[in-house]
XYZ file of C-alpha atoms in Angstrom:
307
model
C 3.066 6.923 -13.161
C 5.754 8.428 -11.355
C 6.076 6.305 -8.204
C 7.219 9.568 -6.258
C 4.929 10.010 -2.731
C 2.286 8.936 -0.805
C 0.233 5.814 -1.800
C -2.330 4.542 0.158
C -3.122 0.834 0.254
C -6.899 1.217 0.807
C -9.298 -0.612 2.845
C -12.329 -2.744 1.054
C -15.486 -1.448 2.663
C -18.427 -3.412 3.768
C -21.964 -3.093 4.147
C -23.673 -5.072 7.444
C -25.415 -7.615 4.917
C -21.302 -7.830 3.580
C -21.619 -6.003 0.034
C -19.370 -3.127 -0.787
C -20.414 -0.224 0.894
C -19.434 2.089 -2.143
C -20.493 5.557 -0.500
C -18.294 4.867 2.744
C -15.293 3.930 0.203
C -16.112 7.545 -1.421
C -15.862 9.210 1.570
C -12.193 7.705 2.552
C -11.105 8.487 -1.534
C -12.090 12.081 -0.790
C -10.196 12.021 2.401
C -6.780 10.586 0.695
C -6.897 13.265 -2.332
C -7.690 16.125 -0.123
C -4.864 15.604 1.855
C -2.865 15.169 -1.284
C -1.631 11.691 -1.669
C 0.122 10.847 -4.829
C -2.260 7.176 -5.901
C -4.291 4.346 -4.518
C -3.917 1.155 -4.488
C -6.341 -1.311 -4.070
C -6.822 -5.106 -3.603
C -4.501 -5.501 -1.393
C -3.850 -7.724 1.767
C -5.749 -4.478 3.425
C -8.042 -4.613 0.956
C -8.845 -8.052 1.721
C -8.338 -8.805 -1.722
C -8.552 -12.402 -1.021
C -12.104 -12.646 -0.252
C -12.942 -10.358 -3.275
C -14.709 -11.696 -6.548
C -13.323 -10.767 -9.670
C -16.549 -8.656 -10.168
C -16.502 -6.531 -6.842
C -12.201 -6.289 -8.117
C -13.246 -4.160 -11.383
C -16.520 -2.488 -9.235
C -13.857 -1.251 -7.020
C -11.512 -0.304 -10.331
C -14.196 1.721 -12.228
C -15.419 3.362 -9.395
C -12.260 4.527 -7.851
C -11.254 6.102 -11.481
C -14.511 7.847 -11.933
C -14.183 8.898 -8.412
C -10.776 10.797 -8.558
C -11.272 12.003 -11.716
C -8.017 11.818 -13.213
C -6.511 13.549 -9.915
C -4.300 10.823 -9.118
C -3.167 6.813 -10.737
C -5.517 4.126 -9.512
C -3.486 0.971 -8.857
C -4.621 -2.747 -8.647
C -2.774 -4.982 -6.446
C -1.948 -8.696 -8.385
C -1.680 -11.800 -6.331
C -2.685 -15.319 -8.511
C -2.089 -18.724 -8.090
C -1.408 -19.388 -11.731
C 0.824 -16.772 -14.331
C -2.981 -17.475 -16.615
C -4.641 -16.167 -13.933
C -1.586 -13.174 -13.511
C -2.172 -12.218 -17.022
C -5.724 -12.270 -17.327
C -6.131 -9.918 -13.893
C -3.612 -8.175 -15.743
C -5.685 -7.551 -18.727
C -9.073 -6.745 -16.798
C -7.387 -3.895 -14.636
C -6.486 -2.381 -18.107
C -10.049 -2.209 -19.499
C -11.611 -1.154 -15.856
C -9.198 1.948 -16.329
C -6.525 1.106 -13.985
C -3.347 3.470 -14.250
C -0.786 0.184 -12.876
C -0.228 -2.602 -11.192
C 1.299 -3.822 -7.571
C 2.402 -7.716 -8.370
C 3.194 -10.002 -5.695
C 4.879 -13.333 -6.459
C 3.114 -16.337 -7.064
C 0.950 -17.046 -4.056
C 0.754 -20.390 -2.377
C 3.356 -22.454 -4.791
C 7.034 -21.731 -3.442
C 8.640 -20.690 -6.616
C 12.238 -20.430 -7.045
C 14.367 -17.850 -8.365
C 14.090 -18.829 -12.172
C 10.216 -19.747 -11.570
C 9.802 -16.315 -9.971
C 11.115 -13.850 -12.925
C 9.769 -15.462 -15.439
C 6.431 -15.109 -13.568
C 6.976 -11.493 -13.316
C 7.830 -11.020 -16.712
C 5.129 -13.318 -18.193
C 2.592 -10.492 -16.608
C 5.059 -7.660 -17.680
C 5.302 -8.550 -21.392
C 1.759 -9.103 -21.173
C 0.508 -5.124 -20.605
C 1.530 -1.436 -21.425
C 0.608 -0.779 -17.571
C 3.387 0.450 -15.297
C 4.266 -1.859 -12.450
C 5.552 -2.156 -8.869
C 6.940 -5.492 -7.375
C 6.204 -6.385 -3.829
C 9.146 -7.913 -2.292
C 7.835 -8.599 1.233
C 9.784 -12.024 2.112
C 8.306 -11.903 5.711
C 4.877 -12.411 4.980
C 5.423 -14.445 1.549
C 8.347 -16.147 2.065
C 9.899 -15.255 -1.215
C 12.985 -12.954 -1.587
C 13.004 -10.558 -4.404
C 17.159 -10.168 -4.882
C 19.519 -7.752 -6.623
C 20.585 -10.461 -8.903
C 16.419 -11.073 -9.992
C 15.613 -7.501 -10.307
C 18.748 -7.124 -12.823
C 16.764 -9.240 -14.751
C 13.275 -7.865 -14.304
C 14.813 -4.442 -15.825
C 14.937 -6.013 -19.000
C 11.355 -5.055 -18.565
C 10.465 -1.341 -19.121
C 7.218 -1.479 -17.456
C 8.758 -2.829 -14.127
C 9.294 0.244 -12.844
C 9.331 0.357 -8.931
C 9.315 -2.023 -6.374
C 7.619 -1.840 -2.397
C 10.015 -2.344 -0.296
C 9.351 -4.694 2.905
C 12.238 -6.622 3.415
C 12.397 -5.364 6.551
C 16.634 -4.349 5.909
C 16.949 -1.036 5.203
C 20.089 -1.055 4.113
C 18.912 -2.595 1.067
C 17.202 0.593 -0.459
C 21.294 1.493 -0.582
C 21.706 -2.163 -2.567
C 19.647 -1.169 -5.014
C 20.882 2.213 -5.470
C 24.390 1.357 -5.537
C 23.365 -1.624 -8.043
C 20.707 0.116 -9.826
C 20.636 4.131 -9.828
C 17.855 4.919 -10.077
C 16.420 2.117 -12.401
C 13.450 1.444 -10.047
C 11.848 3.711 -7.922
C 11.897 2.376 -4.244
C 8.766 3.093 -1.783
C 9.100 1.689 1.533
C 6.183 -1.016 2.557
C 6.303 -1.254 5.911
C 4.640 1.762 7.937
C 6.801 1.289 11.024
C 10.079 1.872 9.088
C 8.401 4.610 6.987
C 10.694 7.470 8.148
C 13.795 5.700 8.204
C 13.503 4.462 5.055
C 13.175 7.948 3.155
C 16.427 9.090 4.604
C 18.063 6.416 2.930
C 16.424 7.679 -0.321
C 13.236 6.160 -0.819
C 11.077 7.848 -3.261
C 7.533 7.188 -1.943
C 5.843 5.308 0.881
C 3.040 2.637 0.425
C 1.056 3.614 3.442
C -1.537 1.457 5.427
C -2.331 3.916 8.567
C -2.609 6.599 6.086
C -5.920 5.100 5.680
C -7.318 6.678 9.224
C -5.215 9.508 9.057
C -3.987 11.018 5.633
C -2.838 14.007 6.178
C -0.481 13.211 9.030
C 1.299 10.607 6.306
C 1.293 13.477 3.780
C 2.781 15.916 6.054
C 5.622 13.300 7.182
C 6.467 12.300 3.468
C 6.592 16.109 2.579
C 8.730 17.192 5.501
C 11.550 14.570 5.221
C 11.661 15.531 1.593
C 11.789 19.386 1.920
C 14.513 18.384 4.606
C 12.100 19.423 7.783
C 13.647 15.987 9.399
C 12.609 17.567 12.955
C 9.406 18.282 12.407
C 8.825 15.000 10.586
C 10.304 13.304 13.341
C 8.308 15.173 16.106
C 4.638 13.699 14.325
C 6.534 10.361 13.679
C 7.416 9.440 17.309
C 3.630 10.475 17.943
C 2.104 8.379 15.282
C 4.665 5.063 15.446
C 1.983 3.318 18.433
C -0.502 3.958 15.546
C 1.988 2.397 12.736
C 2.234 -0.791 15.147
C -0.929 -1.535 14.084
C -0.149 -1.915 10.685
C 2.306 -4.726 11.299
C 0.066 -7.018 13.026
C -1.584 -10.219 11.508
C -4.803 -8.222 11.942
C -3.787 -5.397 10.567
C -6.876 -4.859 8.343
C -9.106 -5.584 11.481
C -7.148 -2.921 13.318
C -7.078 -0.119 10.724
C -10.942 -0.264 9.539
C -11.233 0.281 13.570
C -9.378 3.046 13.513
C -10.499 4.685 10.255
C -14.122 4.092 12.293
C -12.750 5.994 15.010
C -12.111 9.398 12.644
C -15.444 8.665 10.562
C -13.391 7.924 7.257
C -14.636 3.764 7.394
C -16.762 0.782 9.352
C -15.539 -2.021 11.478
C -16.772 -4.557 8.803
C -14.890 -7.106 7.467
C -15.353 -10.220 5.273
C -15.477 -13.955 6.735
C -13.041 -15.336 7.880
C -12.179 -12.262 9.318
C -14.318 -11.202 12.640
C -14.977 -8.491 14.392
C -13.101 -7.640 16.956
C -14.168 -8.003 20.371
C -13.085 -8.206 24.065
C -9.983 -7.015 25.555
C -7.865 -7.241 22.305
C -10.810 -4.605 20.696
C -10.390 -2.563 23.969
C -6.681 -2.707 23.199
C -6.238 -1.358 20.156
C -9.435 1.081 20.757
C -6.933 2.709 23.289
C -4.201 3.198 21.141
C -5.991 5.155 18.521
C -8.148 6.698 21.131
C -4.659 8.006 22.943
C -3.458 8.776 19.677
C -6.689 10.798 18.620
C -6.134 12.961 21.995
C -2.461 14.006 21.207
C -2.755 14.582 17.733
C -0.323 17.315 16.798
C -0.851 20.333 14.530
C 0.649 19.777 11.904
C 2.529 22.094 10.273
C 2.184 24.068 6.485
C 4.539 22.005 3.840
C 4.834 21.873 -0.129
C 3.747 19.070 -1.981
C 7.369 17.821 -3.315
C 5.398 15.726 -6.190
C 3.300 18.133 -7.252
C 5.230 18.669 -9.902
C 5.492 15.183 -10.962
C 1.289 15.341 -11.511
């Protein structure tokens, strides 16, 4: 794992009688590696990983890994109610052939600060596997600080962290506290940009999952310092990015991955369908953003030769 890049945060997909719909999953997987992203993640809050069993968790695992092949790290997002529970999802991504892990603190229980690290390095001690804390206070209402992540370096396998604080200045916090201890990728798709030039290393995408190679291009052209051009497909895609910062987000991005034949509109109860004027909405904004898609320009891979 070298945290450096492009990672998409996949969507689950559904079949009409709600299974996983395997073969539509394939065909997004091929569309992320072909346009050269750097890992997937999946089980996420867009991968509705809340409504997944434990089974369909390591279907999605092994089948991802056969699937790429060894191309690029398949990553398993962690979010338990109980460290047990932590440790044991831990252990199961490990024999399905996952590459690391995304942890998210303890879900539902407010933990403190104390309660918190020792969470994170219950699951740490527990595996060889790589990891990447997700400090997103907004939606999860804990704060990830400098002072925790000192101690969380104690662990070697805590390696990065996903950045959605929402304060970009904070990437410079943990430089300026940390060098480059822990890799940074920004979190939050509408502060993508912005957050590179402050010396991000990668970007955990969610938009990237309708349109890869736009993301790819972006990532590559702030870091082969193209900050024009980036900035040119940025301005165009940021109505598209809104979407990603919406409580439906995963509603709103299976609609548009529909919309460029890389997904389906399904999703699992207690989700719905979309419908009405809010499905009309967003159907315009990816349909005006499908219109005025730019050409996008010929860039190097800057991780390539981390692979």
């Amino acid at each position: 794992m070298h945290w450096n890049g492009v990672y998409p945060a996949v969507t689950t997909k559904f079949t009409t009688d709600d299974q996983l719909d395997l073969d539509m999953f394939r065909t997004n997987l091929d569309a992320q590696v072909e346009a050269g992203v750097d890992g997937i993640i999946l089980g996420g809050t867009l991968g509705e990983a809340s409504t997944l069993t434990e089974e369909e968790k390591a279907t999605l695992i092994r089948e991802t890994v056969k699937h790429v092949e060894g191309k690029i790290p398949v990553i398993i997002n962690i979010a338990e109610q109980s460290t047990s529970e932590a440790i044991r999802a831990a252990a199961n991504a490990k024999a399905n052939g996952a590459s690391g892990l995304m942890i998210l603190p303890p879900m539902r229980y407010l933990a403190d600060d104390r309660e918190t690290v020792e969470y994170f390095k219950a699951i740490a001690n527990s595996t060889e596997l790589p990891i990447m804390i997700y400090n997103n206070p907004v939606d999860y209402k804990i704060t990830v600080t400098l002072d925790m992540f000192a101690e969380l370096a104690e662990c070697p396998n805590i390696q990065a962290v996903k950045e959605s604080t929402r304060d970009i200045s904070n990437v410079t916090r943990m430089r300026n506290r940390f060098g480059d201890r822990f890799k940074i990728l920004c979190g939050v798709d509408t502060l993508a940009l912005e957050t590179l030039c402050v010396g991000a290393d990668g970007w955990v995408a969610g938009l990237v999952c309708a349109f890869p190679k736009e993301t790819v291009t972006i990532f590559n052209l702030q870091k082969t310092g193209r900050l024009q051009e980036a900035l040119d497909i940025y301005r165009w895609f940021l109505p598209l990015l809104e979407l990603d910062i919406h409580p439906k987000l995963v509603h709103y991005i299976k609609l548009a991955e529909t919309a460029l034949g890389l997904g389906t509109e399904h999703v699992r109860a207690p989700r719905l369908p979309l419908v009405g004027e809010e499905r009309a909405r967003v159907q315009e904004i990816i349909d005006n953003g499908i219109a005025n898609r730019p050409e996008l320009p010929e860039v190097e891979s800057v991780t390539a030769a981390f692979a």
